[in-house]
Amino acid sequence: MPTRDVFSVIADPTRRQILDLLCQREMGVGELVETLGLAQPNVSKHLRTLGEADLVHVRIDGPRRHYRLRPDRLRELEEWLAPYRRMWADRLDALERHLDQLDETDHEED
Amino acid sequence: MPTRDVFSVIADPTRRQILDLLCQREMGVGELVETLGLAQPNVSKHLRTLGEADLVHVRIDGPRRHYRLRPDRLRELEEWLAPYRRMWADRLDALERHLDQLDETDHEED
DNA sequence: AGGGAATATGCCTGTCAAGGAATATGATTG
DNA sequence: CAATCATATTCCTTGACAGGCATATTCCCT
């Protein structure tokens, strides 16, 4: 059971970047540091955070640690999206946007 | 052009709750205040934030404002998820978890 | 055992966002 | 125009978190 909320964990852009990288292949910390151009302690801290959300898994290989993506938890996001996905399934967005614009010309609003 | 990042906006649980409510039907601020049990200024602030991310649309009806869900921006999330969704499409998660457990018995890790 | 490489942890500081309370805005009715 | 209702905005305080830096840990090699 993860000790951290997936939503808040992926709210950070750097963390999303890390996930995107790990989506391709498993990577070591050094590799990530080089690719991201961040300080090593920072990368380690982000990896820890990702681990606390069960978004990554560590494979220990001697002194190095290889991080692998663990996509399971992202299904939570997927599930959360489900009800909303239905909304753009039957509703034509172009029409929707058009109606919104009409509304907005009536009275300026967000 | 939204002035705010969808990821960080939906990181807040209260905001997700609001979205879930608006998923059913359009709602006025008073209704939301009652349902959520939060202070009105707070609800207004969250609605503003949601608006800045283009996640809601306001319909003005006299002195009241009715908020409607605008699902477009959630497609961004959907798109971001796409590459990861492929990972659990072909990979059997039960097997994956099983392998992870084997790894974890070798060396305790996150 | 000692030294060095790879990675993690702790501390500090600045920033940002949430919640609460008070107040301001805007529209409606008389 | 005064009163009132619905909603928004401001100010304040507090807590969380990212980044930078220094340091600790763990493992390998000889």
CSV table of C-alpha atoms (C1' of nucleotides) in Angstrom, one decimal:
chain,number,residue,atom,x,y,z
A,1,MET,CA,0.0,0.0,0.0
A,2,PRO,CA,1.5,3.3,-1.2
A,3,THR,CA,2.1,5.9,1.4
A,4,ARG,CA,1.6,8.8,-1.0
A,5,ASP,CA,-1.1,10.1,-3.3
A,6,VAL,CA,-0.5,9.5,-7.0
A,7,PHE,CA,-2.2,12.8,-8.0
A,8,SER,CA,0.1,15.0,-6.0
A,9,VAL,CA,3.1,13.0,-6.9
A,10,ILE,CA,2.6,13.5,-10.6
A,11,ALA,CA,1.8,17.1,-10.1
A,12,ASP,CA,5.5,17.9,-10.2
A,13,PRO,CA,6.9,18.4,-13.8
A,14,THR,CA,10.3,17.0,-12.9
A,15,ARG,CA,8.7,13.8,-11.7
A,16,ARG,CA,6.6,13.5,-14.8
A,17,GLN,CA,9.8,13.9,-16.8
A,18,ILE,CA,11.4,11.1,-14.9
A,19,LEU,CA,8.3,8.9,-15.5
A,20,ASP,CA,8.5,9.7,-19.2
A,21,LEU,CA,12.1,8.6,-19.3
A,22,LEU,CA,11.4,5.4,-17.4
A,23,CYS,CA,8.6,4.7,-19.8
A,24,GLN,CA,11.2,3.9,-22.5
A,25,ARG,CA,13.6,1.8,-20.5
A,26,GLU,CA,14.9,1.1,-17.0
A,27,MET,CA,17.5,3.6,-15.9
A,28,GLY,CA,20.1,4.2,-13.2
A,29,VAL,CA,20.4,7.2,-11.1
A,30,GLY,CA,23.5,8.5,-12.8
A,31,GLU,CA,21.9,8.2,-16.1
A,32,LEU,CA,18.9,10.2,-14.9
A,33,VAL,CA,21.1,12.9,-13.4
A,34,GLU,CA,22.9,13.3,-16.7
A,35,THR,CA,19.8,13.4,-18.8
A,36,LEU,CA,17.8,15.7,-16.5
A,37,GLY,CA,20.7,18.0,-15.7
A,38,LEU,CA,19.7,18.1,-12.1
A,39,ALA,CA,21.7,17.7,-8.9
A,40,GLN,CA,22.0,14.0,-7.8
A,41,PRO,CA,20.4,14.5,-4.4
A,42,ASN,CA,17.4,16.0,-6.0
A,43,VAL,CA,17.0,13.2,-8.4
A,44,SER,CA,17.3,10.7,-5.6
A,45,LYS,CA,14.7,12.6,-3.6
A,46,HIS,CA,12.3,12.6,-6.5
A,47,LEU,CA,12.9,8.9,-7.0
A,48,ARG,CA,12.1,8.3,-3.4
A,49,THR,CA,8.8,10.2,-3.7
A,50,LEU,CA,7.9,8.2,-6.8
A,51,GLY,CA,8.7,5.0,-4.9
A,52,GLU,CA,6.5,6.0,-2.0
A,53,ALA,CA,3.7,6.2,-4.5
A,54,ASP,CA,4.6,2.8,-5.9
A,55,LEU,CA,5.3,4.3,-9.3
A,56,VAL,CA,8.8,2.9,-9.6
A,57,HIS,CA,10.6,-0.2,-8.5
A,58,VAL,CA,14.3,-0.5,-7.7
A,59,ARG,CA,16.5,-3.2,-8.9
A,60,ILE,CA,19.8,-3.3,-7.0
A,61,ASP,CA,22.8,-4.1,-9.1
A,62,GLY,CA,25.9,-3.8,-7.0
A,63,PRO,CA,26.3,-0.2,-5.8
A,64,ARG,CA,23.9,1.1,-8.4
A,65,ARG,CA,20.2,1.2,-8.4
A,66,HIS,CA,18.2,0.8,-11.5
A,67,TYR,CA,14.7,2.3,-11.5
A,68,ARG,CA,11.9,0.7,-13.4
A,69,LEU,CA,8.5,2.1,-14.1
A,70,ARG,CA,5.6,0.4,-12.3
A,71,PRO,CA,2.5,1.4,-14.2
A,72,ASP,CA,0.0,-0.2,-12.0
A,73,ARG,CA,-0.8,2.8,-9.9
A,74,LEU,CA,-1.5,4.9,-13.0
A,75,ARG,CA,-4.5,2.8,-13.5
A,76,GLU,CA,-6.0,4.7,-10.6
A,77,LEU,CA,-5.7,7.8,-12.7
A,78,GLU,CA,-7.2,5.9,-15.6
A,79,GLU,CA,-10.2,4.9,-13.5
A,80,TRP,CA,-10.7,8.4,-12.2
A,81,LEU,CA,-10.8,9.7,-15.7
A,82,ALA,CA,-13.4,7.1,-16.8
A,83,PRO,CA,-16.6,9.1,-16.0
A,84,TYR,CA,-15.2,12.2,-17.7
A,85,ARG,CA,-14.1,10.3,-20.7
A,86,ARG,CA,-17.8,9.4,-21.3
A,87,MET,CA,-18.5,13.1,-21.4
A,88,TRP,CA,-16.4,13.8,-24.5
A,89,ALA,CA,-17.4,10.5,-26.1
A,90,ASP,CA,-21.0,11.4,-26.9
A,91,ARG,CA,-20.6,15.2,-26.8
A,92,LEU,CA,-19.0,16.9,-29.8
A,93,ASP,CA,-16.3,19.2,-28.4
A,94,ALA,CA,-16.4,21.6,-31.4
A,95,LEU,CA,-20.1,22.2,-30.7
A,96,GLU,CA,-19.4,22.5,-27.0
A,97,ARG,CA,-16.7,25.0,-27.5
A,98,HIS,CA,-19.0,26.9,-29.9
A,99,LEU,CA,-21.8,27.2,-27.4
A,100,ASP,CA,-19.3,28.3,-24.7
A,101,GLN,CA,-18.1,31.1,-27.0
A,102,LEU,CA,-21.6,32.2,-27.5
A,103,ASP,CA,-22.1,32.3,-23.8
A,104,GLU,CA,-18.9,34.3,-23.3
A,105,THR,CA,-19.9,37.0,-25.8
A,106,ASP,CA,-23.1,37.5,-23.8
A,107,HIS,CA,-21.2,38.1,-20.5
A,108,GLU,CA,-17.4,38.0,-20.1
A,109,GLU,CA,-16.5,35.2,-17.9
A,110,ASP,CA,-14.0,32.4,-17.3
B,1,MET,CA,-5.3,29.3,-23.1
B,2,PRO,CA,-5.4,28.2,-19.5
B,3,THR,CA,-3.1,30.0,-17.1
B,4,ARG,CA,-2.7,27.0,-14.9
B,5,ASP,CA,-1.5,23.5,-15.1
B,6,VAL,CA,-4.1,20.8,-15.0
B,7,PHE,CA,-1.9,18.3,-13.1
B,8,SER,CA,-1.4,20.6,-10.2
B,9,VAL,CA,-5.0,21.7,-10.2
B,10,ILE,CA,-6.4,18.2,-9.9
B,11,ALA,CA,-3.8,17.4,-7.2
B,12,ASP,CA,-6.1,18.9,-4.6
B,13,PRO,CA,-8.7,16.4,-3.3
B,14,THR,CA,-11.3,19.1,-2.7
B,15,ARG,CA,-11.0,20.1,-6.3
B,16,ARG,CA,-11.4,16.6,-7.5
B,17,GLN,CA,-14.5,16.3,-5.3
B,18,ILE,CA,-15.9,19.4,-7.0
B,19,LEU,CA,-15.2,18.0,-10.4
B,20,ASP,CA,-16.8,14.7,-9.5
B,21,LEU,CA,-19.9,16.6,-8.4
B,22,LEU,CA,-20.0,18.7,-11.6
B,23,CYS,CA,-19.6,15.5,-13.6
B,24,GLN,CA,-23.3,14.7,-12.7
B,25,ARG,CA,-24.9,18.1,-13.3
B,26,GLU,CA,-24.2,21.8,-13.4
B,27,MET,CA,-24.3,23.3,-9.9
B,28,GLY,CA,-24.5,26.7,-8.2
B,29,VAL,CA,-22.0,27.8,-5.6
B,30,GLY,CA,-24.5,27.6,-2.8
B,31,GLU,CA,-25.2,24.0,-3.7
B,32,LEU,CA,-21.6,23.1,-3.7
B,33,VAL,CA,-21.0,24.9,-0.4
B,34,GLU,CA,-23.8,22.8,1.1
B,35,THR,CA,-22.7,19.6,-0.4
B,36,LEU,CA,-19.0,19.9,0.4
B,37,GLY,CA,-19.5,21.4,3.9
B,38,LEU,CA,-16.8,24.0,3.2
B,39,ALA,CA,-16.8,27.7,3.8
B,40,GLN,CA,-18.1,29.7,0.8
B,41,PRO,CA,-15.0,31.7,0.2
B,42,ASN,CA,-13.0,28.5,0.0
B,43,VAL,CA,-15.3,27.0,-2.6
B,44,SER,CA,-15.2,30.2,-4.6
B,45,LYS,CA,-11.4,30.1,-4.6
B,46,HIS,CA,-11.3,26.5,-5.7
B,47,LEU,CA,-13.8,27.3,-8.5
B,48,ARG,CA,-11.6,30.2,-9.6
B,49,THR,CA,-8.6,27.8,-9.7
B,50,LEU,CA,-10.6,25.3,-11.7
B,51,GLY,CA,-11.6,28.1,-14.1
B,52,GLU,CA,-8.0,29.2,-14.6
B,53,ALA,CA,-7.3,25.7,-15.7
B,54,ASP,CA,-10.3,25.8,-18.1
B,55,LEU,CA,-11.9,22.9,-16.2
B,56,VAL,CA,-15.1,24.7,-15.5
B,57,HIS,CA,-17.3,27.2,-17.2
B,58,VAL,CA,-19.6,29.7,-15.6
B,59,ARG,CA,-23.2,30.4,-16.6
B,60,ILE,CA,-24.4,33.6,-15.0
B,61,ASP,CA,-28.0,33.6,-13.9
B,62,GLY,CA,-28.9,36.7,-12.1
B,63,PRO,CA,-26.9,37.0,-8.9
B,64,ARG,CA,-26.0,33.3,-9.0
B,65,ARG,CA,-23.3,31.5,-11.0
B,66,HIS,CA,-23.8,28.0,-12.2
B,67,TYR,CA,-20.6,26.0,-12.8
B,68,ARG,CA,-20.5,23.5,-15.5
B,69,LEU,CA,-17.7,20.9,-16.2
B,70,ARG,CA,-15.6,21.5,-19.2
B,71,PRO,CA,-14.0,18.1,-19.9
B,72,ASP,CA,-11.8,19.3,-22.8
B,73,ARG,CA,-8.7,19.9,-20.7
B,74,LEU,CA,-8.9,16.4,-19.2
B,75,ARG,CA,-8.0,15.1,-22.5
B,76,GLU,CA,-4.5,16.4,-21.9
B,77,LEU,CA,-4.3,13.9,-19.0
B,78,GLU,CA,-5.7,11.2,-21.2
B,79,GLU,CA,-3.0,11.9,-23.8
B,80,TRP,CA,-0.3,11.9,-21.2
B,81,LEU,CA,-1.5,8.5,-20.0
B,82,ALA,CA,-1.5,7.0,-23.4
B,83,PRO,CA,2.1,5.7,-23.5
B,84,TYR,CA,1.7,4.2,-20.0
B,85,ARG,CA,-1.5,2.6,-20.9
B,86,ARG,CA,0.3,0.6,-23.5
B,87,MET,CA,2.5,-0.8,-20.8
B,88,TRP,CA,-0.3,-2.6,-19.0
B,89,ALA,CA,-2.0,-3.5,-22.2
B,90,ASP,CA,0.6,-6.2,-23.2
B,91,ARG,CA,2.1,-6.8,-19.8
B,92,LEU,CA,0.2,-9.0,-17.4
B,93,ASP,CA,0.1,-7.2,-14.1
B,94,ALA,CA,-0.3,-10.3,-12.0
B,95,LEU,CA,2.9,-11.6,-13.5
B,96,GLU,CA,4.6,-8.3,-13.1
B,97,ARG,CA,3.7,-8.0,-9.4
B,98,HIS,CA,4.8,-11.6,-8.9
B,99,LEU,CA,8.2,-10.8,-10.3
B,100,ASP,CA,8.5,-7.7,-8.2
B,101,GLN,CA,7.8,-9.7,-5.1
B,102,LEU,CA,10.5,-12.2,-6.0
B,103,ASP,CA,12.9,-9.3,-6.4
B,104,GLU,CA,11.8,-7.8,-3.1
B,105,THR,CA,12.5,-11.0,-1.2
B,106,ASP,CA,16.1,-10.9,-2.5
B,107,HIS,CA,16.7,-7.5,-1.1
B,108,GLU,CA,14.3,-5.3,0.8
B,109,GLU,CA,13.5,-2.3,-1.2
B,110,ASP,CA,10.7,0.1,-2.2
C,1,DA,C1',40.4,-3.2,6.6
C,2,DG,C1',40.8,1.1,3.4
C,3,DG,C1',39.6,3.9,-0.4
C,4,DG,C1',36.6,5.3,-3.8
C,5,DA,C1',32.4,5.3,-6.5
C,6,DA,C1',27.2,5.4,-6.5
C,7,DT,C1',23.4,6.8,-4.1
C,8,DA,C1',20.7,8.3,-0.1
C,9,DT,C1',19.6,11.4,3.8
C,10,DG,C1',19.5,15.8,6.7
C,11,DC,C1',19.4,20.6,7.2
C,12,DC,C1',18.3,25.1,5.6
C,13,DT,C1',15.8,28.5,3.0
C,14,DG,C1',12.6,30.4,-0.1
C,15,DT,C1',8.2,29.8,-2.3
C,16,DC,C1',3.6,28.7,-2.9
C,17,DA,C1',-0.9,27.2,-1.8
C,18,DA,C1',-4.8,26.1,1.5
C,19,DG,C1',-8.0,27.5,5.2
C,20,DG,C1',-10.2,30.9,8.1
C,21,DA,C1',-12.1,35.4,8.9
C,22,DA,C1',-13.4,39.9,7.3
C,23,DT,C1',-14.8,42.6,3.7
C,24,DA,C1',-15.8,44.0,-1.1
C,25,DT,C1',-18.5,43.5,-5.4
C,26,DG,C1',-22.7,42.8,-8.1
C,27,DA,C1',-27.4,41.9,-9.0
C,28,DT,C1',-32.3,41.9,-7.2
C,29,DT,C1',-36.3,43.7,-5.0
C,30,DG,C1',-38.9,47.2,-2.7
D,1,DC,C1',-31.5,54.6,-3.4
D,2,DA,C1',-31.5,51.2,0.7
D,3,DA,C1',-31.4,46.6,2.0
D,4,DT,C1',-30.3,42.1,1.0
D,5,DC,C1',-28.8,37.9,-1.1
D,6,DA,C1',-25.2,35.4,-3.7
D,7,DT,C1',-20.6,35.3,-4.7
D,8,DA,C1',-15.8,37.0,-5.1
D,9,DT,C1',-11.6,39.1,-3.3
D,10,DT,C1',-8.1,40.3,0.2
D,11,DC,C1',-5.2,39.6,4.2
D,12,DC,C1',-3.2,36.6,7.3
D,13,DT,C1',-1.2,32.5,9.2
D,14,DT,C1',0.5,28.0,8.6
D,15,DG,C1',2.2,23.9,6.5
D,16,DA,C1',4.2,21.4,2.6
D,17,DC,C1',7.6,21.0,-0.7
D,18,DA,C1',11.5,21.9,-4.2
D,19,DG,C1',16.4,23.1,-4.6
D,20,DG,C1',21.1,23.6,-3.0
D,21,DC,C1',24.6,22.1,-0.1
D,22,DA,C1',27.0,19.1,3.1
D,23,DT,C1',27.3,14.7,4.8
D,24,DA,C1',26.1,9.9,5.7
D,25,DT,C1',25.5,5.2,3.9
D,26,DT,C1',26.4,1.1,1.1
D,27,DC,C1',28.8,-1.5,-1.9
D,28,DC,C1',32.9,-2.9,-4.6
D,29,DC,C1',37.8,-3.6,-5.2
D,30,DT,C1',42.4,-4.6,-3.8
